[in-house]
CSV table of C-alpha atoms in Angstrom, one decimal:
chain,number,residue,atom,x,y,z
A,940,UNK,CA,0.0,0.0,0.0
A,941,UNK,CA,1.0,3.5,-0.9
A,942,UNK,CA,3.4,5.6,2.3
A,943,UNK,CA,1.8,8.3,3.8
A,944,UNK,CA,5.0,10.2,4.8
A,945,UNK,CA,8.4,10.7,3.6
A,946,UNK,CA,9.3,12.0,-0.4
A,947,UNK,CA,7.3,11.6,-3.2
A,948,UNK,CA,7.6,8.2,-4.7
A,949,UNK,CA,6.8,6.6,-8.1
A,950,UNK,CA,3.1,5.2,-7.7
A,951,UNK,CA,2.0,8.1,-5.1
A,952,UNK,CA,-0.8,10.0,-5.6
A,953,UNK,CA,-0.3,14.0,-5.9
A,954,UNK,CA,-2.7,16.5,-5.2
A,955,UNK,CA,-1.9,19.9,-7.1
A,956,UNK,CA,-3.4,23.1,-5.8
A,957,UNK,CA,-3.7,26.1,-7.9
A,958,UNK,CA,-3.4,29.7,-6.4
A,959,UNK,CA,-7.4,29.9,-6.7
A,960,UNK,CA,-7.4,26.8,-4.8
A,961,UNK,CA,-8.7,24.0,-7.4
A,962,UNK,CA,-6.9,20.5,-6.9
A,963,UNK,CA,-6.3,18.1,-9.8
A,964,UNK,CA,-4.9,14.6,-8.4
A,965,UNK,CA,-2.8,12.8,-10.7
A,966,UNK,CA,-0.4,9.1,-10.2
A,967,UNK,CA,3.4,9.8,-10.5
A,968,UNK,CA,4.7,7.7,-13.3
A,969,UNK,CA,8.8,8.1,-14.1
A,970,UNK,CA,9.3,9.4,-17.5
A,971,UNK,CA,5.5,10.7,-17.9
A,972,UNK,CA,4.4,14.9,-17.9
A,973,UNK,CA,1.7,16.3,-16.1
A,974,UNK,CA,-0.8,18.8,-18.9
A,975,UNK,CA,-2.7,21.8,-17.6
A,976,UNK,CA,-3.8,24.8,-19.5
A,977,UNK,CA,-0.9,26.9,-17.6
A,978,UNK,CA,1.6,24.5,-19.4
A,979,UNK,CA,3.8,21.0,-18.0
A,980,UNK,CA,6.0,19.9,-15.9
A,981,UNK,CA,7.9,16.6,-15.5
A,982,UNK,CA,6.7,13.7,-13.3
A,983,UNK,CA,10.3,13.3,-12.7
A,984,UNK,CA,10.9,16.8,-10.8
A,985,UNK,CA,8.3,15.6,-7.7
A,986,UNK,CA,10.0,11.9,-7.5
A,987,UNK,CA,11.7,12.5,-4.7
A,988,UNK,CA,11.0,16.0,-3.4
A,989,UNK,CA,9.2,16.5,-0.2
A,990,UNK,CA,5.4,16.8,0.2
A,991,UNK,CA,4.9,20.8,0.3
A,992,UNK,CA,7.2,21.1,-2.5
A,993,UNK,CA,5.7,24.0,-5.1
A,994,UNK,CA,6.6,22.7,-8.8
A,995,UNK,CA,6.5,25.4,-11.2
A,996,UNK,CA,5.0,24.6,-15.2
A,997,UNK,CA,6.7,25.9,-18.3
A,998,UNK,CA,4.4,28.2,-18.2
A,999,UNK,CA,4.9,29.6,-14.9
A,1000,UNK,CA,1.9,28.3,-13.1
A,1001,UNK,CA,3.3,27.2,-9.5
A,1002,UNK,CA,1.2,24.6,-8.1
A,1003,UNK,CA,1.7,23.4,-4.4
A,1004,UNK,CA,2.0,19.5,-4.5
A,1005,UNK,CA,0.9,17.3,-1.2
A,1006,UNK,CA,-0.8,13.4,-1.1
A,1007,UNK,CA,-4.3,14.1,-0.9
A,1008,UNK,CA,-5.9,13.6,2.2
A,1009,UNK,CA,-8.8,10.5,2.1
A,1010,UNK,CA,-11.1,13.8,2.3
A,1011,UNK,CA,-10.0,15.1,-0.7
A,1012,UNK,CA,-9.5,11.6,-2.7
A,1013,UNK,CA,-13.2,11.0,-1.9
A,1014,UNK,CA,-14.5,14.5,-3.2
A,1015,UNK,CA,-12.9,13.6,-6.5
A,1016,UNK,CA,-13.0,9.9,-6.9
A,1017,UNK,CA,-15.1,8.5,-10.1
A,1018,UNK,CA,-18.4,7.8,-8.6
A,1019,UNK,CA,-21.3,5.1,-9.7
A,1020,UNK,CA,-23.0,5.6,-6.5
A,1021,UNK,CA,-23.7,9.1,-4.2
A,1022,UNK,CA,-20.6,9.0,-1.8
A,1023,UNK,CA,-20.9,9.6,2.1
A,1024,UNK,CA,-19.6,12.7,2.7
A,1025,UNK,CA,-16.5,12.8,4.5
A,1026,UNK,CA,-18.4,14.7,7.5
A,1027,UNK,CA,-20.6,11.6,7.5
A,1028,UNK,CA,-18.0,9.2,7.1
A,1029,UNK,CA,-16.1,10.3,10.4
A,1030,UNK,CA,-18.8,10.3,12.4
A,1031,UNK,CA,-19.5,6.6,11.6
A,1032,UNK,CA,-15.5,5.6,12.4
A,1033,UNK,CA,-16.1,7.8,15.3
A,1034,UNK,CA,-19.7,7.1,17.1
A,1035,UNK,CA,-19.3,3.3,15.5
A,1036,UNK,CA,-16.4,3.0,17.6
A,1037,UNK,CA,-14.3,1.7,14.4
A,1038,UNK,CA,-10.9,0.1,16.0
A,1039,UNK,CA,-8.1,-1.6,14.6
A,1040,UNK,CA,-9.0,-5.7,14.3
A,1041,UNK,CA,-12.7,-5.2,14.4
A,1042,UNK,CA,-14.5,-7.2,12.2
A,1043,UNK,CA,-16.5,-4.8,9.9
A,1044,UNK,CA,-20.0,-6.1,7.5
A,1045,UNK,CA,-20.9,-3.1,5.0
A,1046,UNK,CA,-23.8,-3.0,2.6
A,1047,UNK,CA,-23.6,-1.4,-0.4
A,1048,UNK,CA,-20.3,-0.7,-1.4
A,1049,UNK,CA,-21.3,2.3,-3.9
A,1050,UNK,CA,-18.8,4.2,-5.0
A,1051,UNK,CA,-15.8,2.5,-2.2
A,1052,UNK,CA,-15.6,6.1,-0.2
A,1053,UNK,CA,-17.0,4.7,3.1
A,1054,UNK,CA,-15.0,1.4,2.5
A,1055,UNK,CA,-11.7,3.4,2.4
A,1056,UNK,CA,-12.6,5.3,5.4
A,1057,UNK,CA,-13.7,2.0,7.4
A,1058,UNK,CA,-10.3,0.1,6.2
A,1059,UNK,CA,-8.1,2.8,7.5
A,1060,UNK,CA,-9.8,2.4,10.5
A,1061,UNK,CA,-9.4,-1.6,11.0
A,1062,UNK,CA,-5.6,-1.8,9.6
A,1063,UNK,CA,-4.4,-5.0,8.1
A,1064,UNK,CA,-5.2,-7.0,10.8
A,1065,UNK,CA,-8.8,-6.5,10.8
A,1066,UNK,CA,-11.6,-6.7,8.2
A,1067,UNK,CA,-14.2,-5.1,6.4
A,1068,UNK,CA,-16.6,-7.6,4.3
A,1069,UNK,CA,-18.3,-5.0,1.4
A,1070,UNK,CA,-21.2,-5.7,0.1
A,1071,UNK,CA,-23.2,-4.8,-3.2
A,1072,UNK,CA,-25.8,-5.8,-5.1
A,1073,UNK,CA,-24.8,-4.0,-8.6
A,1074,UNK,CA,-21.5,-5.5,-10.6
A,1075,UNK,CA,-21.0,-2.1,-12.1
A,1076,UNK,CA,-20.9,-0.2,-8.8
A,1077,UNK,CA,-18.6,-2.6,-7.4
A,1078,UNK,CA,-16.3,-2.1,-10.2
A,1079,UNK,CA,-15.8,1.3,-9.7
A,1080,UNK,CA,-15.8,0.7,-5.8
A,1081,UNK,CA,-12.5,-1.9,-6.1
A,1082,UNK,CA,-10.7,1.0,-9.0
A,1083,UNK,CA,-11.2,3.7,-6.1
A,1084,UNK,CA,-10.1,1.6,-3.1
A,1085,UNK,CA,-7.2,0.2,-4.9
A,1086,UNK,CA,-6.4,3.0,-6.2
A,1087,UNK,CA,-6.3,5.3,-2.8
A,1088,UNK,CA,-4.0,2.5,-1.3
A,1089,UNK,CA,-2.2,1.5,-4.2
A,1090,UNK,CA,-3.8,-2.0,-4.5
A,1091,UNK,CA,-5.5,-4.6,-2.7
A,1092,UNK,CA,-6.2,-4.0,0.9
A,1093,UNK,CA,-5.6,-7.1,2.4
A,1094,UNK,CA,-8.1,-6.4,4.9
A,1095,UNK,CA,-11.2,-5.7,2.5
A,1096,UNK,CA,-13.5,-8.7,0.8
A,1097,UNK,CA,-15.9,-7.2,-1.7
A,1098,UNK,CA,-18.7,-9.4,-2.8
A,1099,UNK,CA,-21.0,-8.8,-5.3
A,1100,UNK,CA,-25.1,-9.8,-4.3
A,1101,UNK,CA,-27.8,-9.3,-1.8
A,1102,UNK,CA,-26.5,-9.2,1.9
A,1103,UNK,CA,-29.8,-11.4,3.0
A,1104,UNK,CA,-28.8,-13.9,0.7
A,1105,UNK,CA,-24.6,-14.0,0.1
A,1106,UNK,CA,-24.1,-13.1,4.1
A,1107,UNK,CA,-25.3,-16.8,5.3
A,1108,UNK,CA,-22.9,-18.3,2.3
A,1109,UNK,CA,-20.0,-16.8,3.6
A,1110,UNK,CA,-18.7,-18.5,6.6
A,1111,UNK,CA,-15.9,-15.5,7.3
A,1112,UNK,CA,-18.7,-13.3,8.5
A,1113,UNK,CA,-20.7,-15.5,11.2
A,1114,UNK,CA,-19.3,-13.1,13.8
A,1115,UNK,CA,-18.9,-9.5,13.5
A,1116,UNK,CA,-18.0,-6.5,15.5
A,1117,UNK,CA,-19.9,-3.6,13.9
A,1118,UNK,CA,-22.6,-3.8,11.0
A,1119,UNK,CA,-22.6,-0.3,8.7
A,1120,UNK,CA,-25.3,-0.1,6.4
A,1121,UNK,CA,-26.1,2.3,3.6
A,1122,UNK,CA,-28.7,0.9,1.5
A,1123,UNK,CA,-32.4,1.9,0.4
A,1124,UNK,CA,-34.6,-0.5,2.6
A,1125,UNK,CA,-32.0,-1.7,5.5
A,1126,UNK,CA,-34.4,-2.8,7.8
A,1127,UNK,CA,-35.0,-5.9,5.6
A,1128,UNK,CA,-31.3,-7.0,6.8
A,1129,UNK,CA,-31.6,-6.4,10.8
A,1130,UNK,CA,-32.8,-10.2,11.3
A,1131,UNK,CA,-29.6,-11.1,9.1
A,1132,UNK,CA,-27.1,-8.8,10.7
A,1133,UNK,CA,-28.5,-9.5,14.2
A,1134,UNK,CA,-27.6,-12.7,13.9
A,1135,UNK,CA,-24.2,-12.5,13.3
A,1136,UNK,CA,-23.8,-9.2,15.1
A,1137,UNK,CA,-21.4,-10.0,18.6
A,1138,UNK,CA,-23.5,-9.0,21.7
A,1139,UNK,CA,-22.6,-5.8,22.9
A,1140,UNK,CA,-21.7,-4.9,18.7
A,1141,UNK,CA,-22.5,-1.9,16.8
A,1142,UNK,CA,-25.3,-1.6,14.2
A,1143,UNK,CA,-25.0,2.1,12.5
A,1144,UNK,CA,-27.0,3.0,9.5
A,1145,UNK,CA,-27.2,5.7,7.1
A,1146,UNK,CA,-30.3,6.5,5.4
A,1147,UNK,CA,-31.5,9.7,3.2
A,1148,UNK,CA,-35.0,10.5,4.0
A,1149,UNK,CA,-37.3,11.0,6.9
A,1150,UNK,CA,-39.3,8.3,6.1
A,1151,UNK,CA,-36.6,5.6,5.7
A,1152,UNK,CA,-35.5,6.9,9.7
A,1153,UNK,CA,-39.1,6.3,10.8
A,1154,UNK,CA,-39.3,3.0,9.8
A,1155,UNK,CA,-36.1,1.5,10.4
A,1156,UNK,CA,-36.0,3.1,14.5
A,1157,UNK,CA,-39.8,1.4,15.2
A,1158,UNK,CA,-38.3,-1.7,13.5
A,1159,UNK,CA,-35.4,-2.1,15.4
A,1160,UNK,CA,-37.5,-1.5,18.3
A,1161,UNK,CA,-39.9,-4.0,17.2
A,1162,UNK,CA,-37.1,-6.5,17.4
A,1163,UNK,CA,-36.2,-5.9,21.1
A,1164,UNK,CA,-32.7,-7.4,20.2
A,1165,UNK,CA,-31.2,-3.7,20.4
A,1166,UNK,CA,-30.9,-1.2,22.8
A,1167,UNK,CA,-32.7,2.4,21.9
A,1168,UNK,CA,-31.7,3.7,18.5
A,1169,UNK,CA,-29.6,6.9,18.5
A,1170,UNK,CA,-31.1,9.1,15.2
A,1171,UNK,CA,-28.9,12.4,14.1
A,1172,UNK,CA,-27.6,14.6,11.4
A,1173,UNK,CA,-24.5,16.4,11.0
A,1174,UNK,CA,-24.3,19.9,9.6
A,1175,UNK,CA,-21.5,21.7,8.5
A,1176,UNK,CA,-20.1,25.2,8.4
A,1177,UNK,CA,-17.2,26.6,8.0
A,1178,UNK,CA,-15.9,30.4,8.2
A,1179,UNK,CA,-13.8,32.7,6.3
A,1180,UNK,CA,-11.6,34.0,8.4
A,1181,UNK,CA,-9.5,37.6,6.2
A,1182,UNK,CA,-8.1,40.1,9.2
A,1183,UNK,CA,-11.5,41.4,11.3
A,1184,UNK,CA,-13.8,40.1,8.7
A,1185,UNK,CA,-14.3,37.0,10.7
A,1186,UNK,CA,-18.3,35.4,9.4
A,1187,UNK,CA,-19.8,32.5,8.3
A,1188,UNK,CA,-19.2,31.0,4.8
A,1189,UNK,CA,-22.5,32.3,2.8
A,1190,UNK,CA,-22.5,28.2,1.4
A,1191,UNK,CA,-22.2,24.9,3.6
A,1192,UNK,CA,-22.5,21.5,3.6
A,1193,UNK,CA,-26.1,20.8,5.3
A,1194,UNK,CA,-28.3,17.8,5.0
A,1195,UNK,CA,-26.6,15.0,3.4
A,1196,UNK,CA,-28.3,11.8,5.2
A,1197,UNK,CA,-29.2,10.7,8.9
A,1198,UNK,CA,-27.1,8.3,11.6
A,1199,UNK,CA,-28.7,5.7,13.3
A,1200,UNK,CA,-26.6,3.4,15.8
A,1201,UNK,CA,-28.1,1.1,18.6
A,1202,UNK,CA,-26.2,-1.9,19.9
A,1203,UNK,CA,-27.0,-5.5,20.2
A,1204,UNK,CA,-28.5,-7.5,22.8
A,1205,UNK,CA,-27.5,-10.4,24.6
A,1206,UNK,CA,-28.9,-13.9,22.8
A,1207,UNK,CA,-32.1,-14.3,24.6
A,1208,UNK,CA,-32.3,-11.1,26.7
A,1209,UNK,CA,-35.0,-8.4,25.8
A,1210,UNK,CA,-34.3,-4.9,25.4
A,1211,UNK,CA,-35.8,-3.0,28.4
A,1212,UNK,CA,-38.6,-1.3,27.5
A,1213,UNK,CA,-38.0,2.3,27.0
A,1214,UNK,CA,-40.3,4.2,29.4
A,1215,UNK,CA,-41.1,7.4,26.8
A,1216,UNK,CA,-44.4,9.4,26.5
A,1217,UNK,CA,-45.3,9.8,22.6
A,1218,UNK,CA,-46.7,13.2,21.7
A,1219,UNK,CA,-50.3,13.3,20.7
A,1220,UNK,CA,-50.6,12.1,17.2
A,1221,UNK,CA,-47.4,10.8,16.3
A,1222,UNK,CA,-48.5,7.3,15.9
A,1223,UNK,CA,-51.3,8.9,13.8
A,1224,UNK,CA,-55.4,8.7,15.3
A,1225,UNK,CA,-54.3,5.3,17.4
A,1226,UNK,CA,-55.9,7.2,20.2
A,1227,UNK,CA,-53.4,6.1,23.5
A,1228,UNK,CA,-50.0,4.2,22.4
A,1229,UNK,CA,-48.4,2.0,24.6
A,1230,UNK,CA,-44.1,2.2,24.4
A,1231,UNK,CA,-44.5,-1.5,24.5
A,1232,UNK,CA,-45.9,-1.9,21.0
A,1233,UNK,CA,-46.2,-5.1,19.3
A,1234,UNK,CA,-44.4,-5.4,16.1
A,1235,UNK,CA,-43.1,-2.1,13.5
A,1236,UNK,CA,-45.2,0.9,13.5
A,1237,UNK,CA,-45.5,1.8,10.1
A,1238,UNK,CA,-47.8,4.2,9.2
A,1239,UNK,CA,-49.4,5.0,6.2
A,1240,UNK,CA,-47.6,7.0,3.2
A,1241,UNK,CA,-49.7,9.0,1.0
């Protein structure tokens, strides 16, 4: 896998920042010549310099050369599917509790961003099992993880299926640490996952709409296999910062998708039933709702 620190080497990934601050991210190749519109420059005059190196084109356009951080590699990776933000991404490594040698299931792969955020966090001792149902987003999944660490991670399985059917075919994952889930409908996948989830293991989720949170909180309630789901967003904003003109950014990076973690259950033991007063209404004209509800609330969509 591609070095982090130390000079450039052939096979490293170079991030180039203009003056107006646009990156292009290119592979060093000996002999080869990076093209812009503000002229060239040899591959050869970075091979060997130090990150923070400025490399001047023939046509005089300096350009500040570093690796690219996984932030920056994820904002400009080829994409099949929508990639989770990298404000969504750390927050998963972070409330998921992502260590080195856990034992990671994903579902879907998409585009491989969360995959290379969630194999950083295991190292080569652990392992993240990927899952996803299309061949063609998979493809471009293995390109981008590869690609960000310079080949195979020897920590990373990517199947191509349906979790509910491939996971029970595949004896490697009969125990895991954490479950992550980004998928359209995941709460057809809790029974799966819960089986093979470790007692005391993490089961995070992210999902896009309202709707999608609704349903898949009252049915991991319904299951009383988990503890009491967490639900959250995470907005960000960042600030320009020129002398005393200190202000928010007019732009920022708000709604992207919502968490949800809750952990699992002892075999056998039932959640305790969470002692919460609904308001009036929100389980539609029910009239009184017990907190112990029978089965997943799902109410009625226009």
């Amino acid at each position: 896998m591609n070095a982090h620190r130390g000079p450039f080497e052939e096979g490293d990934l170079v991030q180039l920042t203009d003056p107006k601050g646009r990156h292009s991210t290119f592979t060093l190749q000996a002999g080869k010549t990076y093209h812009s519109h503000k002229g060239n420059f040899a591959h050869d005059e970075l091979i060997g310099a130090p990150e923070g190196t400025v490399v001047r084109t023939n046509g005089g356009q300096d350009y500040l050369a570093l690796r690219p951080l996984l932030s920056d590699f994820v904002l400009s990776m080829p994409r099949g599917a929508t990639v989770v933000y990298p404000k969504d991404a750390a927050q998963i490594v972070g409330m998921a509790d992502i260590f080195p040698g856990a034992r990671v299931l994903e579902a879907g792969a998409g585009s491989g961003a969360l995959s290379c955020s969630l194999l950083r966090a295991v190292g080569t001792e652990g392992r993240v099992s990927s899952y996803e149902r299309r061949e063609d987003f998979a493809k471009i999944a293995r390109k981008n993880v590869e690609r960000f660490f310079g080949g195979p991670h020897p920590a990373w399985e990517l199947t191509v299926g349906d979790l509910v059917q491939a996971v029970p075919e595949n004896p490697a994952d009969a125990e895991v640490d954490r479950v992550v889930l980004d998928m359209l409908a995941p709460w057809e996948c809790i029974d799966v996952v819960a089986e093979r989830l470790v007692p005391g293991g993490v089961f995070c989720c992210y999902v896009a709409t309202t709707t999608q949170l609704s349903r898949l909180v009252e049915d991991l309630r319904a299951t009383k296999a988990f503890t009491e789901p967490a639900a959250w967003e995470t907005l960000v904003r960042t600030w320009h910062v020129e002398g005393l003109a200190v202000r928010p950014d007019h732009r920022m990076i708000g709604h992207t998708g919502f968490l949800v973690t809750t952990r699992r259950m002892a075999p056998g033991v039932p959640a305790p039933t969470r002692r919460r007063r609904p308001a009036k209404g929100a389980y539609g004209d029910e009239g009184e709702v017990s907190v112990e509800r029978e089965g997943p609330f799902r109410p009625p969509l226009p």
